[in-house]
């Protein structure tokens, strides 16, 4: 396996300081620094895995950080994190203050020479403005903001069949991306589970939160000349190739 194919364990991202990643991302060339936008279930996590393998960047998902915090004991969770996990369970957004505190603690991941792919952050205009401030301060520029677009009915079907690995967080779908052995992750042998917030009532709340808070981000990034719209219909590989075509234009 080459360095570019090697997956970073994202320890610094998932656990926060003082954890360090065990595999350093590759350094040659200009690193990619991307943001992924799109409704819950559109396939951002799936594309992030494919993009990170090809571009050698690290997959930085804020949802993954919150889900990792769930495995901590009650005594280890701050009151802000307890409130965050409660919001997440219901499908609501976590408060901007909590999300931004978490990002500021992990600013080293944004500085990383391997670049990054932010998935699930920013999610409100206030978060996007704060991110822009952090990047300006660090003299880092985004390469682009990929906005995945898909009709709602297809999104709901993707969410209802999703299964996620409890170990490495790899994402599967019972019909369109099944694992080789039912219930077991192909990559690490971990157990596959259905996420709590993929229950129908939580999905509805998430879609409303997306329309209200996240959809306006497309205007924010269009104004900055960074938005790259990508159709999310077709197979994951087709969408990935479509994304790479769009990115070549920006190199
Ligand atoms: P988060 O983890 O970010 O979830 P999300 O945005 O709701 O997105 P998902 O992970 O649900 O979907 P996805 O687009 O990654 O789709 P996937 O690739 O899995 O956030 C969760 C929660 O955390 C939030 O609700 C909030 O509470 C909190 N939170 C996180 N960040 C926050 C922030 N910044 N501010 C405030 N709150 C925050 O694909 C879905 C399924 O479809 C899979 O089964 C997949 O196999 C399948 N699939 C993918 N592509 C295809 C395809 N092309 N064809 C067929 N099936 C496909």
Short mmCIF file of C-alpha atoms and ligand atoms in Angstrom, two decimals:
data_model
loop_
_atom_site.label_atom_id
_atom_site.label_comp_id
_atom_site.label_asym_id
_atom_site.label_seq_id
_atom_site.Cartn_x
_atom_site.Cartn_y
_atom_site.Cartn_z
CA UNK A 1 0.00 0.00 0.00
CA UNK A 2 1.46 3.42 -0.95
CA UNK A 3 1.39 6.42 1.40
CA UNK A 4 -1.33 8.01 -0.73
CA UNK A 5 -3.54 4.91 -0.27
CA UNK A 6 -2.81 4.56 3.44
CA UNK A 7 -5.71 5.81 5.56
CA UNK A 8 -4.86 8.17 8.37
CA UNK A 9 -6.37 7.02 11.68
CA UNK A 10 -7.52 10.65 12.30
CA UNK A 11 -6.65 10.31 16.00
CA UNK A 12 -5.92 14.05 16.36
CA UNK A 13 -9.29 14.84 14.80
CA UNK A 14 -11.45 12.21 16.51
CA UNK A 15 -9.91 12.48 19.99
CA UNK A 16 -8.66 16.08 19.92
CA UNK A 17 -5.42 17.29 21.49
CA UNK A 18 -3.10 15.84 22.74
CA UNK A 19 -3.74 12.77 20.49
CA UNK A 20 -1.47 12.42 17.44
CA UNK A 21 -2.18 10.62 14.16
CA UNK A 22 -0.24 7.39 13.61
CA UNK A 23 0.11 7.74 9.83
CA UNK A 24 1.29 11.07 8.47
CA UNK A 25 -0.40 12.18 5.24
CA UNK A 26 1.77 12.50 2.11
CA UNK A 27 3.42 15.85 1.42
CA UNK A 28 4.35 16.20 -2.28
CA UNK A 29 2.44 18.81 -4.27
CA UNK A 30 -0.07 21.42 -3.23
CA UNK A 31 -2.45 19.87 -0.64
CA UNK A 32 -6.18 19.86 -1.33
CA UNK A 33 -8.33 21.75 1.15
CA UNK A 34 -11.96 21.03 0.45
CA UNK A 35 -15.37 21.47 2.09
CA UNK A 36 -18.25 19.09 1.30
CA UNK A 37 -21.82 20.45 1.36
CA UNK A 38 -25.12 18.68 0.73
CA UNK A 39 -28.21 17.38 2.51
CA UNK A 40 -27.94 14.57 5.11
CA UNK A 41 -27.64 11.26 3.27
CA UNK A 42 -26.71 12.73 -0.10
CA UNK A 43 -23.47 10.70 0.01
CA UNK A 44 -20.86 13.14 1.38
CA UNK A 45 -19.20 10.54 3.63
CA UNK A 46 -19.07 8.01 0.80
CA UNK A 47 -17.45 10.54 -1.56
CA UNK A 48 -15.12 11.73 1.21
CA UNK A 49 -13.65 8.22 1.55
CA UNK A 50 -13.04 7.97 -2.21
CA UNK A 51 -11.65 11.51 -2.47
CA UNK A 52 -9.33 11.13 0.50
CA UNK A 53 -7.86 7.92 -0.92
CA UNK A 54 -7.21 9.63 -4.28
CA UNK A 55 -6.12 13.07 -3.05
CA UNK A 56 -4.23 11.94 0.06
CA UNK A 57 -6.19 14.29 2.30
CA UNK A 58 -7.69 13.52 5.70
CA UNK A 59 -11.46 13.09 6.19
CA UNK A 60 -12.53 15.53 8.90
CA UNK A 61 -16.19 14.88 9.78
CA UNK A 62 -17.70 16.78 12.71
CA UNK A 63 -20.44 14.13 12.95
CA UNK A 64 -17.72 11.48 13.44
CA UNK A 65 -16.22 13.49 16.33
CA UNK A 66 -19.60 13.63 18.09
CA UNK A 67 -20.25 9.93 17.46
CA UNK A 68 -16.77 9.10 18.83
CA UNK A 69 -17.62 11.08 21.99
CA UNK A 70 -20.63 8.80 22.56
CA UNK A 71 -18.29 5.98 23.58
CA UNK A 72 -16.83 8.05 26.44
CA UNK A 73 -18.08 7.48 29.99
CA UNK A 74 -20.64 9.96 31.42
CA UNK A 75 -17.97 11.39 33.75
CA UNK A 76 -15.68 12.20 30.81
CA UNK A 77 -18.24 14.29 28.91
CA UNK A 78 -18.46 18.06 29.37
CA UNK A 79 -21.97 19.55 29.85
CA UNK A 80 -21.64 21.08 26.35
CA UNK A 81 -20.89 17.65 24.86
CA UNK A 82 -23.85 16.06 26.68
CA UNK A 83 -26.12 18.74 25.17
CA UNK A 84 -24.49 18.18 21.75
CA UNK A 85 -25.17 14.42 21.84
CA UNK A 86 -28.78 15.04 22.88
CA UNK A 87 -29.28 17.47 19.94
CA UNK A 88 -27.73 14.97 17.55
CA UNK A 89 -29.97 12.11 18.72
CA UNK A 90 -33.04 14.23 17.87
CA UNK A 91 -31.63 15.25 14.48
CA UNK A 92 -31.12 18.88 15.54
CA UNK A 93 -27.95 20.86 14.93
CA UNK A 94 -25.41 21.14 17.72
CA UNK A 95 -24.94 24.76 18.89
CA UNK A 96 -22.47 26.90 16.92
CA UNK A 97 -20.56 27.65 20.14
CA UNK A 98 -19.88 23.94 20.85
CA UNK A 99 -18.97 23.14 17.25
CA UNK A 100 -16.61 26.10 16.99
CA UNK A 101 -14.91 25.29 20.28
CA UNK A 102 -14.29 21.78 18.97
CA UNK A 103 -12.88 23.10 15.68
CA UNK A 104 -10.58 25.59 17.41
CA UNK A 105 -9.17 22.74 19.54
CA UNK A 106 -8.39 20.87 16.33
CA UNK A 107 -6.97 23.70 14.25
CA UNK A 108 -3.75 21.66 13.83
CA UNK A 109 -5.72 19.36 11.48
CA UNK A 110 -6.46 22.37 9.24
CA UNK A 111 -2.75 23.27 9.17
CA UNK A 112 -1.76 19.69 8.24
CA UNK A 113 0.52 19.49 5.17
CA UNK A 114 -1.61 16.66 3.80
CA UNK A 115 -4.60 19.00 3.38
CA UNK A 116 -8.14 18.22 4.53
CA UNK A 117 -11.65 17.44 3.49
CA UNK A 118 -14.19 18.97 5.86
CA UNK A 119 -17.47 17.01 5.95
CA UNK A 120 -20.39 18.37 7.99
CA UNK A 121 -18.66 21.64 8.85
CA UNK A 122 -19.46 24.44 8.30
CA UNK A 123 -23.19 23.92 8.59
CA UNK A 124 -24.47 27.44 9.30
CA UNK A 125 -23.44 30.82 7.93
CA UNK A 126 -22.04 31.72 11.38
CA UNK A 127 -19.81 28.60 11.25
CA UNK A 128 -18.71 29.45 7.68
CA UNK A 129 -17.75 32.98 8.73
CA UNK A 130 -15.81 31.61 11.71
CA UNK A 131 -14.00 29.07 9.50
CA UNK A 132 -13.07 31.80 7.06
CA UNK A 133 -11.62 33.81 9.97
CA UNK A 134 -9.57 30.81 11.18
CA UNK A 135 -8.25 30.09 7.66
CA UNK A 136 -7.37 33.76 7.01
CA UNK A 137 -5.53 33.85 10.31
CA UNK A 138 -3.56 30.71 9.37
CA UNK A 139 -3.01 32.03 5.80
CA UNK A 140 -4.70 28.94 4.38
CA UNK A 141 -6.98 29.07 1.32
CA UNK A 142 -9.74 26.60 0.44
CA UNK A 143 -9.30 24.79 -2.91
CA UNK A 144 -13.08 24.56 -3.37
CA UNK A 145 -16.45 23.75 -1.82
CA UNK A 146 -18.20 20.73 -3.36
CA UNK A 147 -21.99 20.96 -3.19
CA UNK A 148 -23.69 17.58 -3.80
CA UNK A 149 -27.26 17.81 -5.14
CA UNK A 150 -29.96 15.08 -5.24
CA UNK A 151 -33.81 14.89 -5.12
CA UNK A 152 -35.22 14.30 -1.62
CA UNK A 153 -36.84 10.88 -2.35
CA UNK A 154 -33.47 9.39 -3.32
CA UNK A 155 -31.82 10.88 -0.24
CA UNK A 156 -34.36 9.27 2.10
CA UNK A 157 -33.79 5.87 0.48
CA UNK A 158 -30.01 6.24 0.91
CA UNK A 159 -30.43 7.08 4.60
CA UNK A 160 -32.82 4.27 5.45
CA UNK A 161 -30.43 1.60 4.09
CA UNK A 162 -27.24 3.01 5.53
CA UNK A 163 -25.06 0.91 7.84
CA UNK A 164 -21.91 2.28 9.51
CA UNK A 165 -18.89 0.47 10.97
CA UNK A 166 -18.52 1.03 14.72
CA UNK A 167 -14.73 0.68 14.32
CA UNK A 168 -13.40 2.57 11.28
CA UNK A 169 -16.67 4.44 10.45
CA UNK A 170 -16.77 3.08 6.87
CA UNK A 171 -20.21 3.53 5.31
CA UNK A 172 -22.29 0.83 3.52
CA UNK A 173 -25.80 0.52 2.11
CA UNK A 174 -27.85 -2.67 2.40
CA UNK A 175 -28.85 -2.53 -1.28
CA UNK A 176 -26.36 -0.36 -3.18
CA UNK A 177 -23.11 -0.87 -1.27
CA UNK A 178 -23.44 -4.07 0.77
CA UNK A 179 -20.48 -5.50 2.72
CA UNK A 180 -19.07 -8.87 1.60
CA UNK A 181 -20.38 -10.48 4.84
CA UNK A 182 -23.69 -9.15 6.18
CA UNK A 183 -23.23 -6.95 9.27
CA UNK A 184 -19.40 -7.01 9.13
CA UNK A 185 -17.08 -4.26 7.85
CA UNK A 186 -14.94 -5.27 4.83
CA UNK A 187 -12.13 -2.95 5.93
CA UNK A 188 -11.63 -3.71 9.65
CA UNK A 189 -14.02 -6.55 10.53
CA UNK A 190 -15.99 -4.23 12.85
CA UNK A 191 -19.74 -4.53 13.49
CA UNK A 192 -22.07 -2.58 11.18
CA UNK A 193 -24.90 -0.66 12.85
CA UNK A 194 -27.74 1.69 11.90
CA UNK A 195 -27.18 5.22 13.19
CA UNK A 196 -29.63 6.51 15.83
CA UNK A 197 -30.34 9.64 13.79
CA UNK A 198 -31.36 7.58 10.74
CA UNK A 199 -34.72 6.83 12.40
CA UNK A 200 -37.54 8.39 10.27
CA UNK A 201 -38.53 11.01 12.89
CA UNK A 202 -34.91 12.21 13.28
CA UNK A 203 -34.40 12.25 9.50
CA UNK A 204 -37.31 14.71 9.12
CA UNK A 205 -35.79 17.06 11.71
CA UNK A 206 -32.38 16.84 10.00
CA UNK A 207 -33.85 17.74 6.58
CA UNK A 208 -35.59 20.80 8.07
CA UNK A 209 -32.38 21.89 9.82
CA UNK A 210 -30.55 21.49 6.51
CA UNK A 211 -33.04 23.66 4.59
CA UNK A 212 -33.02 26.34 7.29
CA UNK A 213 -29.34 26.53 8.23
CA UNK A 214 -27.14 24.78 5.71
CA UNK A 215 -28.71 25.52 2.32
CA UNK A 216 -27.86 29.30 2.66
CA UNK A 217 -24.17 28.30 2.68
CA UNK A 218 -24.32 27.77 -1.09
CA UNK A 219 -24.89 31.52 -1.50
CA UNK A 220 -22.04 32.28 0.92
CA UNK A 221 -19.54 30.19 -1.05
CA UNK A 222 -20.86 31.27 -4.47
CA UNK A 223 -20.03 34.85 -3.48
CA UNK A 224 -16.48 33.74 -2.59
CA UNK A 225 -16.17 32.04 -6.00
CA UNK A 226 -15.55 28.66 -4.35
CA UNK A 227 -18.78 26.72 -4.93
CA UNK A 228 -18.52 23.64 -7.18
CA UNK A 229 -22.00 22.10 -7.77
CA UNK A 230 -21.94 18.32 -8.38
CA UNK A 231 -24.91 16.09 -9.23
CA UNK A 232 -25.06 13.22 -6.69
CA UNK A 233 -27.11 10.88 -8.89
CA UNK A 234 -25.62 7.60 -10.12
CA UNK A 235 -23.24 5.17 -8.46
CA UNK A 236 -20.61 6.32 -5.94
CA UNK A 237 -17.87 5.72 -8.58
CA UNK A 238 -19.72 7.80 -11.19
CA UNK A 239 -20.17 10.67 -8.74
CA UNK A 240 -16.52 10.40 -7.75
CA UNK A 241 -15.33 10.63 -11.38
CA UNK A 242 -17.70 13.57 -11.93
CA UNK A 243 -16.21 15.27 -8.88
CA UNK A 244 -12.64 14.71 -10.10
CA UNK A 245 -13.54 16.23 -13.48
CA UNK A 246 -14.92 19.32 -11.74
CA UNK A 247 -11.84 19.58 -9.52
CA UNK A 248 -9.42 19.39 -12.47
CA UNK A 249 -10.95 22.60 -13.69
CA UNK A 250 -9.92 24.23 -10.43
CA UNK A 251 -6.31 22.97 -10.35
P1 LIG B 1 -23.19 14.23 10.00
O1 LIG B 1 -22.46 13.05 10.50
O2 LIG B 1 -22.42 15.32 9.35
O3 LIG B 1 -24.35 13.69 9.10
P2 LIG B 1 -25.14 14.34 7.85
O4 LIG B 1 -24.68 15.62 7.27
O5 LIG B 1 -26.53 14.29 8.33
O6 LIG B 1 -24.73 13.47 6.72
P3 LIG B 1 -24.79 11.98 6.73
O7 LIG B 1 -23.55 11.40 7.36
O8 LIG B 1 -26.11 11.53 7.29
O9 LIG B 1 -24.86 11.62 5.19
P4 LIG B 1 -23.78 11.65 4.06
O10 LIG B 1 -24.10 12.74 3.10
O11 LIG B 1 -22.40 11.58 4.59
O12 LIG B 1 -24.16 10.28 3.33
P5 LIG B 1 -23.42 8.87 3.28
O13 LIG B 1 -22.18 8.94 2.46
O14 LIG B 1 -23.34 8.28 4.64
O15 LIG B 1 -23.99 14.94 11.20
C1 LIG B 1 -24.78 14.22 12.11
C2 LIG B 1 -25.30 15.15 13.20
O16 LIG B 1 -24.18 15.70 13.93
C3 LIG B 1 -26.09 16.38 12.76
O17 LIG B 1 -27.46 16.07 12.55
C4 LIG B 1 -25.86 17.33 13.94
O18 LIG B 1 -26.68 17.00 15.03
C5 LIG B 1 -24.43 17.06 14.33
N1 LIG B 1 -23.46 17.95 13.66
C6 LIG B 1 -22.39 17.52 12.91
N2 LIG B 1 -21.71 18.58 12.43
C7 LIG B 1 -22.36 19.69 12.89
C8 LIG B 1 -22.13 21.09 12.70
N3 LIG B 1 -21.10 21.53 11.97
N4 LIG B 1 -23.01 21.96 13.28
C9 LIG B 1 -24.04 21.52 14.02
N5 LIG B 1 -24.32 20.20 14.22
C10 LIG B 1 -23.47 19.30 13.66
O19 LIG B 1 -24.49 8.06 2.39
C11 LIG B 1 -25.77 7.74 2.90
C12 LIG B 1 -26.15 6.31 2.45
O20 LIG B 1 -26.31 6.28 1.03
C13 LIG B 1 -25.09 5.25 2.75
O21 LIG B 1 -25.72 4.05 3.13
C14 LIG B 1 -24.33 5.08 1.44
O22 LIG B 1 -23.78 3.76 1.29
C15 LIG B 1 -25.43 5.33 0.43
N6 LIG B 1 -24.94 5.94 -0.80
C16 LIG B 1 -23.98 6.90 -0.89
N7 LIG B 1 -23.79 7.24 -2.18
C17 LIG B 1 -24.67 6.50 -2.91
C18 LIG B 1 -24.97 6.40 -4.29
N8 LIG B 1 -24.31 7.15 -5.19
N9 LIG B 1 -25.95 5.57 -4.70
C19 LIG B 1 -26.62 4.80 -3.79
N10 LIG B 1 -26.36 4.83 -2.47
C20 LIG B 1 -25.41 5.67 -2.02
#
